[in-house]
CSV table of C-alpha atoms and ligand atoms in Angstrom, one decimal:
chain,number,residue,atom,x,y,z
A,1,MET,CA,-12.1,17.7,38.0
A,2,ALA,CA,-8.7,16.2,37.9
A,3,GLU,CA,-5.7,18.2,36.7
A,4,GLU,CA,-4.1,15.6,34.5
A,5,ARG,CA,-2.8,16.6,31.0
A,6,VAL,CA,-5.2,14.7,28.6
A,7,ALA,CA,-4.1,13.7,25.1
A,8,ILE,CA,-6.3,12.2,22.4
A,9,VAL,CA,-4.4,10.5,19.6
A,10,GLY,CA,-6.2,10.7,16.2
A,11,ALA,CA,-8.6,13.4,15.0
A,12,GLY,CA,-10.8,10.9,13.2
A,13,LEU,CA,-14.4,10.5,13.9
A,14,ALA,CA,-14.0,9.1,17.4
A,15,GLY,CA,-11.1,11.3,18.5
A,16,CYS,CA,-12.9,14.5,17.5
A,17,LEU,CA,-16.2,13.6,19.1
A,18,LEU,CA,-14.4,12.7,22.4
A,19,ALA,CA,-12.5,16.0,22.3
A,20,VAL,CA,-15.8,17.9,22.1
A,21,LEU,CA,-17.3,15.9,24.9
A,22,LEU,CA,-14.3,16.4,27.2
A,23,GLY,CA,-13.9,20.1,26.3
A,24,ARG,CA,-17.6,20.6,27.2
A,25,ARG,CA,-17.0,18.8,30.5
A,26,GLY,CA,-14.2,21.3,31.3
A,27,VAL,CA,-11.4,18.9,30.7
A,28,PRO,CA,-8.7,20.6,28.6
A,29,VAL,CA,-7.4,18.2,25.9
A,30,THR,CA,-4.8,18.2,23.2
A,31,VAL,CA,-5.6,16.2,20.0
A,32,TYR,CA,-2.6,14.9,18.0
A,33,GLU,CA,-3.4,14.0,14.4
A,34,ARG,CA,-0.8,12.6,11.9
A,35,ARG,CA,-2.5,14.2,8.8
A,36,PRO,CA,-2.4,17.8,7.9
A,37,ASP,CA,-5.7,19.5,8.6
A,38,PRO,CA,-8.0,17.6,6.2
A,39,ARG,CA,-10.2,20.7,5.9
A,40,VAL,CA,-7.3,22.5,4.2
A,41,ALA,CA,-5.3,19.7,2.7
A,42,GLY,CA,-8.3,17.7,1.4
A,43,ALA,CA,-9.4,14.1,2.3
A,44,GLU,CA,-6.9,11.3,2.2
A,45,ARG,CA,-7.3,8.7,-0.6
A,46,GLY,CA,-7.9,5.1,0.3
A,47,ARG,CA,-10.5,5.6,3.1
A,48,SER,CA,-14.2,4.9,2.5
A,49,ILE,CA,-15.7,7.9,0.9
A,50,ASN,CA,-19.1,7.6,2.5
A,51,LEU,CA,-20.6,5.9,5.6
A,52,ALA,CA,-24.0,4.8,6.7
A,53,ILE,CA,-24.8,6.5,10.0
A,54,SER,CA,-27.8,5.2,11.9
A,55,ALA,CA,-29.5,5.5,15.3
A,56,ARG,CA,-26.4,5.0,17.5
A,57,GLY,CA,-24.3,7.5,15.6
A,58,LEU,CA,-27.1,10.0,15.5
A,59,ALA,CA,-27.8,9.7,19.2
A,60,ALA,CA,-24.1,10.4,19.9
A,61,LEU,CA,-24.0,13.3,17.5
A,62,GLU,CA,-27.1,14.7,19.1
A,63,GLN,CA,-25.2,15.0,22.4
A,64,VAL,CA,-22.9,17.6,20.8
A,65,GLY,CA,-25.6,19.3,18.8
A,66,LEU,CA,-24.5,17.8,15.4
A,67,ARG,CA,-27.3,15.4,14.7
A,68,ASP,CA,-29.4,17.8,12.5
A,69,GLU,CA,-26.3,19.1,10.7
A,70,ALA,CA,-25.2,15.6,9.9
A,71,LEU,CA,-28.7,14.7,8.6
A,72,LYS,CA,-28.7,17.8,6.4
A,73,ARG,CA,-25.5,16.5,4.7
A,74,ALA,CA,-26.9,12.9,4.4
A,75,LEU,CA,-29.1,11.0,2.1
A,76,PRO,CA,-31.6,8.6,3.7
A,77,MET,CA,-31.6,5.0,2.4
A,78,HIS,CA,-34.8,3.2,3.3
A,79,GLY,CA,-33.8,-0.2,2.2
A,80,ARG,CA,-31.6,-2.5,0.1
A,81,MET,CA,-31.9,-2.5,-3.7
A,82,VAL,CA,-30.8,-6.0,-4.6
A,83,HIS,CA,-29.4,-6.5,-8.1
A,84,PRO,CA,-29.3,-10.3,-8.7
A,85,LEU,CA,-27.4,-11.6,-11.7
A,86,GLY,CA,-29.9,-12.4,-14.3
A,87,GLY,CA,-32.9,-11.6,-12.1
A,88,ALA,CA,-35.2,-8.7,-11.4
A,89,VAL,CA,-33.9,-5.8,-9.2
A,90,ASN,CA,-35.9,-5.8,-6.0
A,91,PHE,CA,-36.2,-3.4,-3.1
A,92,GLN,CA,-36.1,-4.8,0.5
A,93,PRO,CA,-37.2,-2.1,3.1
A,94,TYR,CA,-35.1,-2.0,6.2
A,95,SER,CA,-38.0,-1.7,8.6
A,96,ALA,CA,-41.4,-3.3,8.7
A,97,ASP,CA,-43.2,0.0,8.1
A,98,GLY,CA,-40.8,1.1,5.5
A,99,THR,CA,-40.2,4.5,7.2
A,100,ARG,CA,-36.8,3.9,8.8
A,101,ALA,CA,-33.6,4.8,7.0
A,102,ILE,CA,-29.9,4.6,7.5
A,103,ASN,CA,-28.1,7.7,6.3
A,104,SER,CA,-25.3,8.0,3.7
A,105,ILE,CA,-22.9,10.7,4.6
A,106,GLY,CA,-19.5,11.7,3.3
A,107,ARG,CA,-16.7,10.8,5.7
A,108,ALA,CA,-14.8,13.9,5.0
A,109,GLU,CA,-17.8,16.2,5.6
A,110,LEU,CA,-18.6,14.4,8.9
A,111,ASN,CA,-15.0,14.6,10.0
A,112,ALA,CA,-14.9,18.3,9.0
A,113,ALA,CA,-18.0,19.1,11.0
A,114,LEU,CA,-16.6,17.4,14.0
A,115,LEU,CA,-13.2,19.2,13.6
A,116,ASP,CA,-15.0,22.5,13.4
A,117,THR,CA,-17.0,21.8,16.5
A,118,ALA,CA,-13.9,20.6,18.4
A,119,GLU,CA,-11.9,23.7,17.3
A,120,ALA,CA,-14.7,25.9,18.6
A,121,THR,CA,-14.9,24.1,22.0
A,122,PRO,CA,-13.0,25.9,24.8
A,123,GLY,CA,-10.1,23.8,26.1
A,124,VAL,CA,-9.6,21.7,22.9
A,125,ALA,CA,-6.3,22.2,21.1
A,126,LEU,CA,-5.8,20.5,17.7
A,127,ARG,CA,-2.3,19.6,16.6
A,128,PHE,CA,-2.1,18.5,12.9
A,129,ALA,CA,0.8,16.8,11.2
A,130,ALA,CA,1.7,15.4,14.6
A,131,ARG,CA,2.3,11.6,14.2
A,132,ILE,CA,2.5,9.8,17.5
A,133,THR,CA,4.8,6.7,17.5
A,134,GLY,CA,4.0,5.4,20.9
A,135,ALA,CA,3.3,6.0,24.6
A,136,ASP,CA,5.5,5.7,27.6
A,137,LEU,CA,3.3,5.2,30.6
A,138,GLU,CA,6.1,5.2,33.1
A,139,ALA,CA,7.5,8.5,32.0
A,140,GLY,CA,4.0,9.9,31.2
A,141,LEU,CA,4.6,10.9,27.7
A,142,LEU,CA,3.8,10.4,24.0
A,143,ARG,CA,6.6,9.9,21.6
A,144,THR,CA,6.3,11.9,18.3
A,145,GLU,CA,7.8,11.2,14.9
A,146,GLY,CA,11.2,12.7,14.7
A,147,GLY,CA,12.2,11.8,18.3
A,148,GLY,CA,10.3,14.4,20.3
A,149,THR,CA,8.0,13.8,23.3
A,150,GLU,CA,4.8,15.3,24.6
A,151,PRO,CA,3.8,15.1,28.2
A,152,ALA,CA,0.5,13.4,28.9
A,153,GLU,CA,-0.9,11.7,32.0
A,154,VAL,CA,-4.1,10.5,30.3
A,155,ILE,CA,-3.8,9.1,26.8
A,156,LEU,CA,-6.9,8.3,24.8
A,157,ALA,CA,-6.0,6.4,21.6
A,158,GLY,CA,-8.4,6.9,18.8
A,159,ASP,CA,-5.7,6.4,16.1
A,160,GLY,CA,-7.6,3.7,14.1
A,161,ALA,CA,-7.3,0.1,13.3
A,162,TYR,CA,-3.5,0.1,13.0
A,163,SER,CA,-3.0,2.2,16.2
A,164,ALA,CA,0.6,3.1,17.0
A,165,VAL,CA,-0.4,3.7,20.6
A,166,ARG,CA,-1.9,0.2,20.9
A,167,ALA,CA,1.3,-1.3,19.4
A,168,SER,CA,3.5,0.4,21.9
A,169,LEU,CA,1.5,-0.9,24.9
A,170,ASP,CA,1.9,-4.4,26.1
A,171,LEU,CA,-1.6,-5.6,25.1
A,172,ASP,CA,-3.0,-8.8,23.9
A,173,ALA,CA,-4.0,-7.6,20.5
A,174,GLY,CA,-4.8,-9.6,17.3
A,175,THR,CA,-5.8,-8.4,13.9
A,176,ASP,CA,-7.8,-10.9,11.8
A,177,PHE,CA,-7.7,-9.9,8.1
A,178,LEU,CA,-10.6,-11.1,5.9
A,179,ASP,CA,-9.5,-12.8,2.7
A,180,HIS,CA,-11.7,-10.3,1.0
A,181,ARG,CA,-10.4,-6.7,0.3
A,182,TYR,CA,-12.2,-3.6,-1.0
A,183,LYS,CA,-11.9,-1.0,-3.7
A,184,GLU,CA,-14.0,2.0,-4.4
A,185,LEU,CA,-15.4,3.1,-7.8
A,186,THR,CA,-17.7,5.9,-8.9
A,187,VAL,CA,-21.1,6.0,-10.7
A,188,PRO,CA,-21.3,9.7,-11.7
A,189,PRO,CA,-24.6,11.5,-12.2
A,190,ARG,CA,-26.3,10.9,-15.5
A,191,ASP,CA,-27.9,13.9,-17.2
A,192,GLY,CA,-27.5,15.8,-13.9
A,193,ASP,CA,-29.4,13.2,-11.9
A,194,PHE,CA,-28.7,10.1,-9.9
A,195,ALA,CA,-28.1,7.1,-12.2
A,196,LEU,CA,-29.6,4.7,-9.6
A,197,ASP,CA,-32.3,5.1,-7.0
A,198,PRO,CA,-30.8,7.3,-4.3
A,199,ASP,CA,-33.2,6.1,-1.6
A,200,ALA,CA,-31.4,2.7,-1.3
A,201,LEU,CA,-28.2,1.0,-0.5
A,202,HIS,CA,-27.6,-1.0,-3.7
A,203,ILE,CA,-26.2,-4.5,-3.5
A,204,TRP,CA,-24.9,-6.8,-6.2
A,205,PRO,CA,-24.6,-10.1,-4.4
A,206,ARG,CA,-22.3,-12.5,-6.3
A,207,GLY,CA,-21.7,-15.4,-4.1
A,208,THR,CA,-18.1,-15.0,-2.8
A,209,ALA,CA,-17.9,-11.5,-4.2
A,210,MET,CA,-20.1,-8.4,-3.8
A,211,MET,CA,-20.5,-4.8,-4.8
A,212,ILE,CA,-22.5,-2.2,-3.0
A,213,ALA,CA,-23.2,1.5,-3.8
A,214,LEU,CA,-24.2,4.4,-1.5
A,215,PRO,CA,-25.5,7.8,-2.8
A,216,ASN,CA,-23.6,11.0,-2.4
A,217,LEU,CA,-25.0,14.6,-2.2
A,218,ASP,CA,-23.4,15.5,-5.6
A,219,ARG,CA,-25.7,12.8,-7.2
A,220,SER,CA,-22.9,10.4,-7.7
A,221,PHE,CA,-22.7,6.9,-6.1
A,222,THR,CA,-19.7,5.4,-4.4
A,223,CYS,CA,-19.5,1.7,-5.3
A,224,THR,CA,-17.4,-0.6,-3.1
A,225,LEU,CA,-16.2,-3.9,-4.4
A,226,PHE,CA,-15.7,-6.6,-1.7
A,227,TRP,CA,-13.8,-9.2,-3.5
A,228,PRO,CA,-11.4,-12.0,-2.7
A,229,GLN,CA,-7.8,-10.8,-3.4
A,230,ASP,CA,-7.6,-13.4,-6.3
A,231,ASP,CA,-10.5,-11.7,-8.1
A,232,PHE,CA,-8.6,-8.3,-8.0
A,233,ASP,CA,-5.4,-10.0,-9.2
A,234,ALA,CA,-7.2,-11.6,-12.1
A,235,LEU,CA,-8.1,-8.3,-13.8
A,236,GLY,CA,-5.2,-6.5,-15.4
A,237,THR,CA,-6.0,-5.0,-18.8
A,238,ASP,CA,-8.8,-2.5,-19.6
A,239,ALA,CA,-10.4,-5.2,-21.7
A,240,GLU,CA,-10.4,-7.7,-18.8
A,241,ILE,CA,-11.9,-5.1,-16.5
A,242,ALA,CA,-14.6,-4.1,-18.9
A,243,ALA,CA,-15.5,-7.7,-19.8
A,244,HIS,CA,-15.7,-8.7,-16.1
A,245,PHE,CA,-18.1,-5.9,-15.2
A,246,ALA,CA,-20.2,-6.4,-18.4
A,247,GLU,CA,-20.6,-10.1,-17.4
A,248,ARG,CA,-21.0,-9.8,-13.6
A,249,TYR,CA,-22.5,-6.4,-13.1
A,250,PRO,CA,-24.2,-5.8,-16.4
A,251,ASP,CA,-26.8,-3.2,-15.2
A,252,VAL,CA,-24.2,-0.9,-13.8
A,253,ALA,CA,-21.1,-1.4,-16.0
A,254,GLY,CA,-22.5,1.1,-18.6
A,255,LEU,CA,-23.0,3.7,-15.8
A,256,MET,CA,-19.3,3.9,-15.1
A,257,PRO,CA,-17.6,5.8,-17.9
A,258,ASP,CA,-14.2,5.9,-16.1
A,259,LEU,CA,-14.4,2.3,-14.9
A,260,ALA,CA,-11.1,1.0,-16.1
A,261,ASP,CA,-9.2,4.1,-15.0
A,262,ASP,CA,-10.8,4.2,-11.6
A,263,TYR,CA,-10.2,0.4,-11.2
A,264,ARG,CA,-6.5,0.7,-11.9
A,265,ARG,CA,-6.0,4.0,-10.0
A,266,ASN,CA,-7.9,3.3,-6.8
A,267,PRO,CA,-6.2,1.4,-4.0
A,268,VAL,CA,-7.3,-1.9,-2.6
A,269,GLY,CA,-7.9,-1.8,1.2
A,270,SER,CA,-7.9,-4.4,3.8
A,271,LEU,CA,-10.8,-5.5,6.0
A,272,VAL,CA,-9.7,-6.2,9.5
A,273,THR,CA,-11.2,-7.2,12.8
A,274,VAL,CA,-9.1,-6.0,15.8
A,275,ARG,CA,-9.5,-8.1,19.0
A,276,CYS,CA,-7.7,-6.6,21.9
A,277,ARG,CA,-7.7,-7.0,25.7
A,278,PRO,CA,-7.3,-5.1,27.9
A,279,TRP,CA,-8.1,-1.7,26.4
A,280,VAL,CA,-6.7,0.2,29.4
A,281,ARG,CA,-3.1,0.2,30.7
A,282,ARG,CA,-1.7,2.0,33.7
A,283,GLY,CA,1.9,3.0,34.5
A,284,ASP,CA,3.5,5.2,37.2
A,285,GLY,CA,3.3,8.3,34.9
A,286,ALA,CA,0.1,7.8,32.8
A,287,ILE,CA,-2.9,5.8,32.0
A,288,ALA,CA,-3.9,4.9,28.4
A,289,ALA,CA,-7.1,3.6,26.9
A,290,LEU,CA,-8.1,2.6,23.4
A,291,LEU,CA,-11.3,3.6,21.7
A,292,GLY,CA,-13.0,3.2,18.3
A,293,ASP,CA,-11.2,1.2,15.7
A,294,ALA,CA,-8.0,1.2,17.7
A,295,ALA,CA,-9.8,-1.0,20.3
A,296,HIS,CA,-12.2,-3.0,18.1
A,297,ALA,CA,-12.1,-2.4,14.3
A,298,ILE,CA,-14.8,-4.5,12.7
A,299,VAL,CA,-15.6,-5.4,9.1
A,300,PRO,CA,-18.0,-2.9,7.5
A,301,PHE,CA,-20.9,-5.1,6.6
A,302,PHE,CA,-23.4,-3.8,9.2
A,303,GLY,CA,-22.3,-0.2,8.7
A,304,GLN,CA,-21.6,0.1,12.4
A,305,GLY,CA,-17.9,0.8,12.9
A,306,ALA,CA,-18.3,4.6,13.2
A,307,ASN,CA,-21.6,4.3,15.0
A,308,CYS,CA,-20.0,2.0,17.5
A,309,ALA,CA,-16.9,4.3,17.9
A,310,PHE,CA,-19.2,7.2,18.7
A,311,GLU,CA,-20.9,5.1,21.4
A,312,ASP,CA,-17.5,4.5,23.0
A,313,CYS,CA,-17.0,8.3,23.3
A,314,ILE,CA,-20.4,8.7,25.0
A,315,GLU,CA,-19.6,5.9,27.4
A,316,ILE,CA,-16.2,7.4,28.3
A,317,ASP,CA,-17.9,10.7,29.0
A,318,ARG,CA,-20.6,9.1,31.0
A,319,CYS,CA,-18.1,7.1,33.1
A,320,LEU,CA,-16.1,10.2,33.8
A,321,ALA,CA,-19.2,12.0,35.0
A,322,GLU,CA,-20.2,9.0,37.2
A,323,THR,CA,-16.8,8.8,38.8
A,324,GLY,CA,-16.4,12.5,39.4
A,325,GLY,CA,-13.4,12.7,37.0
A,326,ASP,CA,-11.5,9.7,38.4
A,327,TRP,CA,-9.8,8.6,35.2
A,328,ALA,CA,-8.7,5.2,36.5
A,329,ARG,CA,-12.2,4.2,37.6
A,330,ALA,CA,-13.8,5.8,34.6
A,331,LEU,CA,-11.7,4.0,32.1
A,332,ALA,CA,-12.0,0.6,33.9
A,333,ALA,CA,-15.8,1.0,33.8
A,334,TYR,CA,-15.8,2.1,30.2
A,335,GLU,CA,-13.9,-1.0,29.1
A,336,GLU,CA,-16.1,-3.3,31.2
A,337,ARG,CA,-19.3,-1.9,29.7
A,338,ARG,CA,-18.2,-1.6,26.1
A,339,LYS,CA,-16.1,-4.7,25.5
A,340,PRO,CA,-19.1,-7.2,25.5
A,341,ASN,CA,-20.9,-4.9,23.1
A,342,THR,CA,-18.0,-4.4,20.7
A,343,ASP,CA,-17.4,-8.2,20.7
A,344,ALA,CA,-21.0,-8.7,19.8
A,345,ILE,CA,-21.1,-6.3,16.9
A,346,ALA,CA,-17.8,-7.7,15.6
A,347,GLU,CA,-19.5,-11.1,15.2
A,348,MET,CA,-22.7,-9.7,13.8
A,349,ALA,CA,-20.8,-7.7,11.2
A,350,LEU,CA,-18.9,-10.8,10.0
A,351,ASP,CA,-22.2,-12.7,9.8
A,352,ASN,CA,-23.9,-9.9,7.8
A,353,PHE,CA,-21.3,-10.3,5.1
A,354,ILE,CA,-22.6,-13.7,4.3
A,355,GLU,CA,-26.2,-12.3,4.3
A,356,MET,CA,-25.3,-9.5,2.0
A,357,ARG,CA,-23.2,-11.3,-0.6
A,358,ASP,CA,-25.1,-14.5,-0.7
A,359,ARG,CA,-28.5,-14.7,1.0
A,360,VAL,CA,-30.2,-11.5,0.1
A,361,SER,CA,-30.9,-12.7,-3.5
A,362,SER,CA,-32.4,-16.0,-2.5
A,363,PRO,CA,-36.2,-16.3,-2.7
A,364,VAL,CA,-36.2,-18.1,0.6
A,365,TYR,CA,-34.4,-15.2,2.2
A,366,ARG,CA,-36.9,-12.8,0.8
A,367,ALA,CA,-39.8,-14.9,2.1
A,368,ARG,CA,-38.2,-15.0,5.5
A,369,GLN,CA,-37.8,-11.2,5.4
A,370,ALA,CA,-41.5,-10.8,4.5
A,371,VAL,CA,-42.4,-13.0,7.4
A,372,ARG,CA,-40.2,-11.0,9.8
A,373,HIS,CA,-41.7,-7.8,8.7
A,374,ALA,CA,-45.3,-9.2,9.0
A,375,LEU,CA,-44.4,-10.4,12.5
A,376,GLU,CA,-43.0,-7.0,13.4
A,377,ARG,CA,-46.2,-5.3,12.3
A,378,ARG,CA,-48.4,-7.8,14.1
A,379,LEU,CA,-46.3,-8.0,17.3
A,380,ALA,CA,-45.2,-4.4,17.5
A,381,GLY,CA,-42.4,-4.0,20.0
A,382,ARG,CA,-42.4,-7.7,20.9
A,383,TYR,CA,-40.8,-9.0,17.6
A,384,VAL,CA,-38.1,-6.7,16.3
A,385,SER,CA,-35.6,-8.0,13.6
A,386,ARG,CA,-31.8,-8.0,14.3
A,387,TYR,CA,-31.3,-5.4,11.6
A,388,GLU,CA,-33.7,-3.0,13.3
A,389,LEU,CA,-32.2,-3.6,16.7
A,390,VAL,CA,-28.7,-2.9,15.4
A,391,SER,CA,-29.5,0.0,13.1
A,392,PHE,CA,-32.6,1.7,14.5
A,393,SER,CA,-32.2,1.2,18.3
A,394,THR,CA,-29.6,1.9,20.9
A,395,LEU,CA,-30.1,-1.4,22.7
A,396,PRO,CA,-26.6,-2.5,23.7
A,397,TYR,CA,-25.2,-4.8,21.0
A,398,ALA,CA,-24.5,-7.5,23.4
A,399,GLU,CA,-28.2,-7.9,24.3
A,400,ILE,CA,-29.2,-8.4,20.7
A,401,PRO,CA,-28.3,-12.0,20.0
A,402,ALA,CA,-30.1,-13.1,23.2
A,403,ARG,CA,-33.1,-11.0,22.5
A,404,ILE,CA,-33.4,-12.6,19.0
A,405,ARG,CA,-33.1,-16.0,20.5
A,406,ARG,CA,-35.8,-15.2,23.0
A,407,GLN,CA,-38.1,-13.9,20.3
A,408,ASN,CA,-37.6,-16.9,18.1
A,409,ALA,CA,-38.2,-19.2,21.0
A,410,ALA,CA,-41.4,-17.4,22.0
A,411,LEU,CA,-42.7,-17.7,18.5
A,412,GLY,CA,-41.7,-21.3,18.3
A,413,ALA,CA,-38.6,-22.0,16.2
A,414,ALA,CA,-40.5,-24.7,14.3
A,415,ALA,CA,-43.2,-22.3,13.3
A,416,LEU,CA,-40.8,-19.5,12.3
A,417,GLY,CA,-38.7,-21.7,10.1
A,418,GLY,CA,-41.7,-23.8,9.1
A,419,ALA,CA,-43.3,-24.3,5.8
A,420,ALA,CA,-46.5,-22.5,6.7
A,421,LEU,CA,-44.8,-19.3,7.5
A,422,LEU,CA,-42.5,-19.5,4.5
A,423,ALA,CA,-45.6,-20.0,2.4
A,424,LEU,CA,-47.0,-16.9,4.0
A,425,GLY,CA,-43.8,-15.1,3.2
A,426,ALA,CA,-43.7,-16.3,-0.4
A,427,ARG,CA,-47.3,-15.0,-0.8
A,428,ALA,CA,-46.2,-11.6,0.6
A,429,VAL,CA,-43.3,-11.4,-1.8
A,430,ARG,CA,-45.5,-12.3,-4.7
A,431,ARG,CA,-48.1,-9.7,-3.7
A,432,ARG,CA,-45.4,-7.0,-3.6
A,433,ARG,CA,-44.0,-7.8,-7.1
B,1,FAD,C1,-14.8,0.3,3.4
B,1,FAD,C2,-15.4,0.7,4.7
B,1,FAD,C3,-16.7,1.1,4.9
B,1,FAD,C4,-17.2,1.5,6.1
B,1,FAD,N1,-18.5,1.9,6.2
B,1,FAD,C5,-19.0,2.2,7.4
B,1,FAD,C6,-20.4,2.6,7.5
B,1,FAD,O1,-21.1,2.6,6.6
B,1,FAD,N2,-20.8,2.9,8.8
B,1,FAD,C7,-20.0,2.9,9.9
B,1,FAD,O2,-20.5,3.3,11.0
B,1,FAD,N3,-18.7,2.6,9.8
B,1,FAD,C8,-18.2,2.2,8.6
B,1,FAD,N4,-16.9,1.9,8.5
B,1,FAD,C9,-16.0,1.9,9.7
B,1,FAD,C10,-15.5,3.3,10.1
B,1,FAD,O3,-14.8,3.9,9.0
B,1,FAD,C11,-14.6,3.2,11.3
B,1,FAD,O4,-15.2,2.4,12.3
B,1,FAD,C12,-14.4,4.6,11.9
B,1,FAD,O5,-13.8,5.4,11.0
B,1,FAD,C13,-13.6,4.5,13.2
B,1,FAD,O6,-13.3,5.8,13.7
B,1,FAD,P1,-12.0,6.0,14.5
B,1,FAD,O7,-12.0,7.5,14.8
B,1,FAD,O8,-11.9,5.0,15.6
B,1,FAD,O9,-10.8,5.7,13.5
B,1,FAD,P2,-10.4,6.5,12.2
B,1,FAD,O10,-11.6,7.0,11.5
B,1,FAD,O11,-9.5,5.5,11.4
B,1,FAD,O12,-9.5,7.7,12.7
B,1,FAD,C14,-8.2,7.5,13.1
B,1,FAD,C15,-7.5,8.9,13.1
B,1,FAD,O13,-6.2,8.7,13.7
B,1,FAD,C16,-5.2,9.3,12.9
B,1,FAD,N5,-4.0,8.6,13.2
B,1,FAD,C17,-3.7,7.3,12.8
B,1,FAD,N6,-2.5,7.0,13.3
B,1,FAD,C18,-2.0,8.1,13.9
B,1,FAD,C19,-0.8,8.4,14.7
B,1,FAD,N7,0.2,7.5,14.7
B,1,FAD,N8,-0.7,9.6,15.2
B,1,FAD,C20,-1.7,10.5,15.1
B,1,FAD,N9,-2.8,10.3,14.5
B,1,FAD,C21,-3.0,9.1,13.9
B,1,FAD,C22,-5.8,9.0,11.5
B,1,FAD,O14,-5.2,9.9,10.5
B,1,FAD,C23,-7.3,9.3,11.6
B,1,FAD,O15,-7.6,10.7,11.5
B,1,FAD,C24,-16.3,1.5,7.2
B,1,FAD,C25,-15.0,1.2,7.1
B,1,FAD,C26,-14.5,0.8,5.9
B,1,FAD,C27,-13.1,0.4,5.8
């Protein structure tokens, strides 16, 4: 194995997992994290409190023995509970047989489990309160806040969507901000129990706006508003906040006793897609590569950002094994394999926003879902929905759109979208009511 000094920037979800994988491979690595140790200092405000982890994330965690521990700290969600305005709440299972679930897990707990594992891995050194301001690939060093430097010949940048390392390299990077932004609120336990069904990801689709809620182990729910900025701007006073929720989210407004306080206190976050090429740069003194959100932040509507970042780590580790520790070849192969996949999930995530905030409450959508699930049951393995392929398989993301097109073609697009099947779907929906 090569003798280069390897630095990971960012001890977030991806940085920690990669540190564990490299440490286990016998590659000594130093991880630089701008925050103080979150296990001591507590989690930062303004990040999503919980995450949905699904097949890809679990497969990656399994590689470092953390799958079962993660699942112990998680709550399974077997489907969407849709709360239409003025309509009946309805449950839409994620899989045809109703058994498959995505898992709601606290970001802070998952990060802490990964930090504990990284800390216990021989060869991994964690440096907290160490903000990196950029990389100099000619000199082979990282620049630190305060004007210091740290030597590094291999720099792996897992420093998130607003990556300082990415900004310091001459890359073609663009950040597309969604007009929508997000804010988190809390539904506390009611009489010691969950105030909503904990086995579902709850969605309040409201056309251009949306709210979702994921359960937490302490029996609370974290709600996330995905609203256009103007909607946030429109609510100022406690009375305006209360009136808006009573009108638009009537079945949950009464479950949020601290609604106005939470709404005013909690920050509004941005939703960004990062498009960057290349991910790898080489100088005379060092080579650098981006991973996770630093390379390809995506909007959160498929619940895949962290899952996808974990897949990056597995791919880097695999490429390193395949090239016998040749970083230049390994990182080139990593980018070549991952880039088409991350481009594909970025598009699918944007598309899923429209589905969640708009389509899920329409009877036509529900009929189509019923048809899809009926087809999945009848044509087991030959017809698999996009949601299942993304969330419950590890099929490369880039292969999913073509696979869906092939399936639809095989079934006959006319028949799939046709009145006969919709009627079948409508009957199935009626039967389930
Ligand atoms: C509202 C919301 C909901 C989401 N829900 C889901 C979901 O359900 N499922 C899912 O899979 N994904 C979800 N995501 C996406 C997920 O949060 C990210 O994809 C994931 O956190 C990416 O991991 P990362 O390690 O690349 O980056 P991050 O988690 O952002 O970690 C980056 C780390 O780098 C550190 N850092 C930053 N700058 C520096 C610096 N200059 N020097 C040193 N350290 C630095 C940060 O402190 C942080 O620890 C969601 C995102 C949002 C915004």
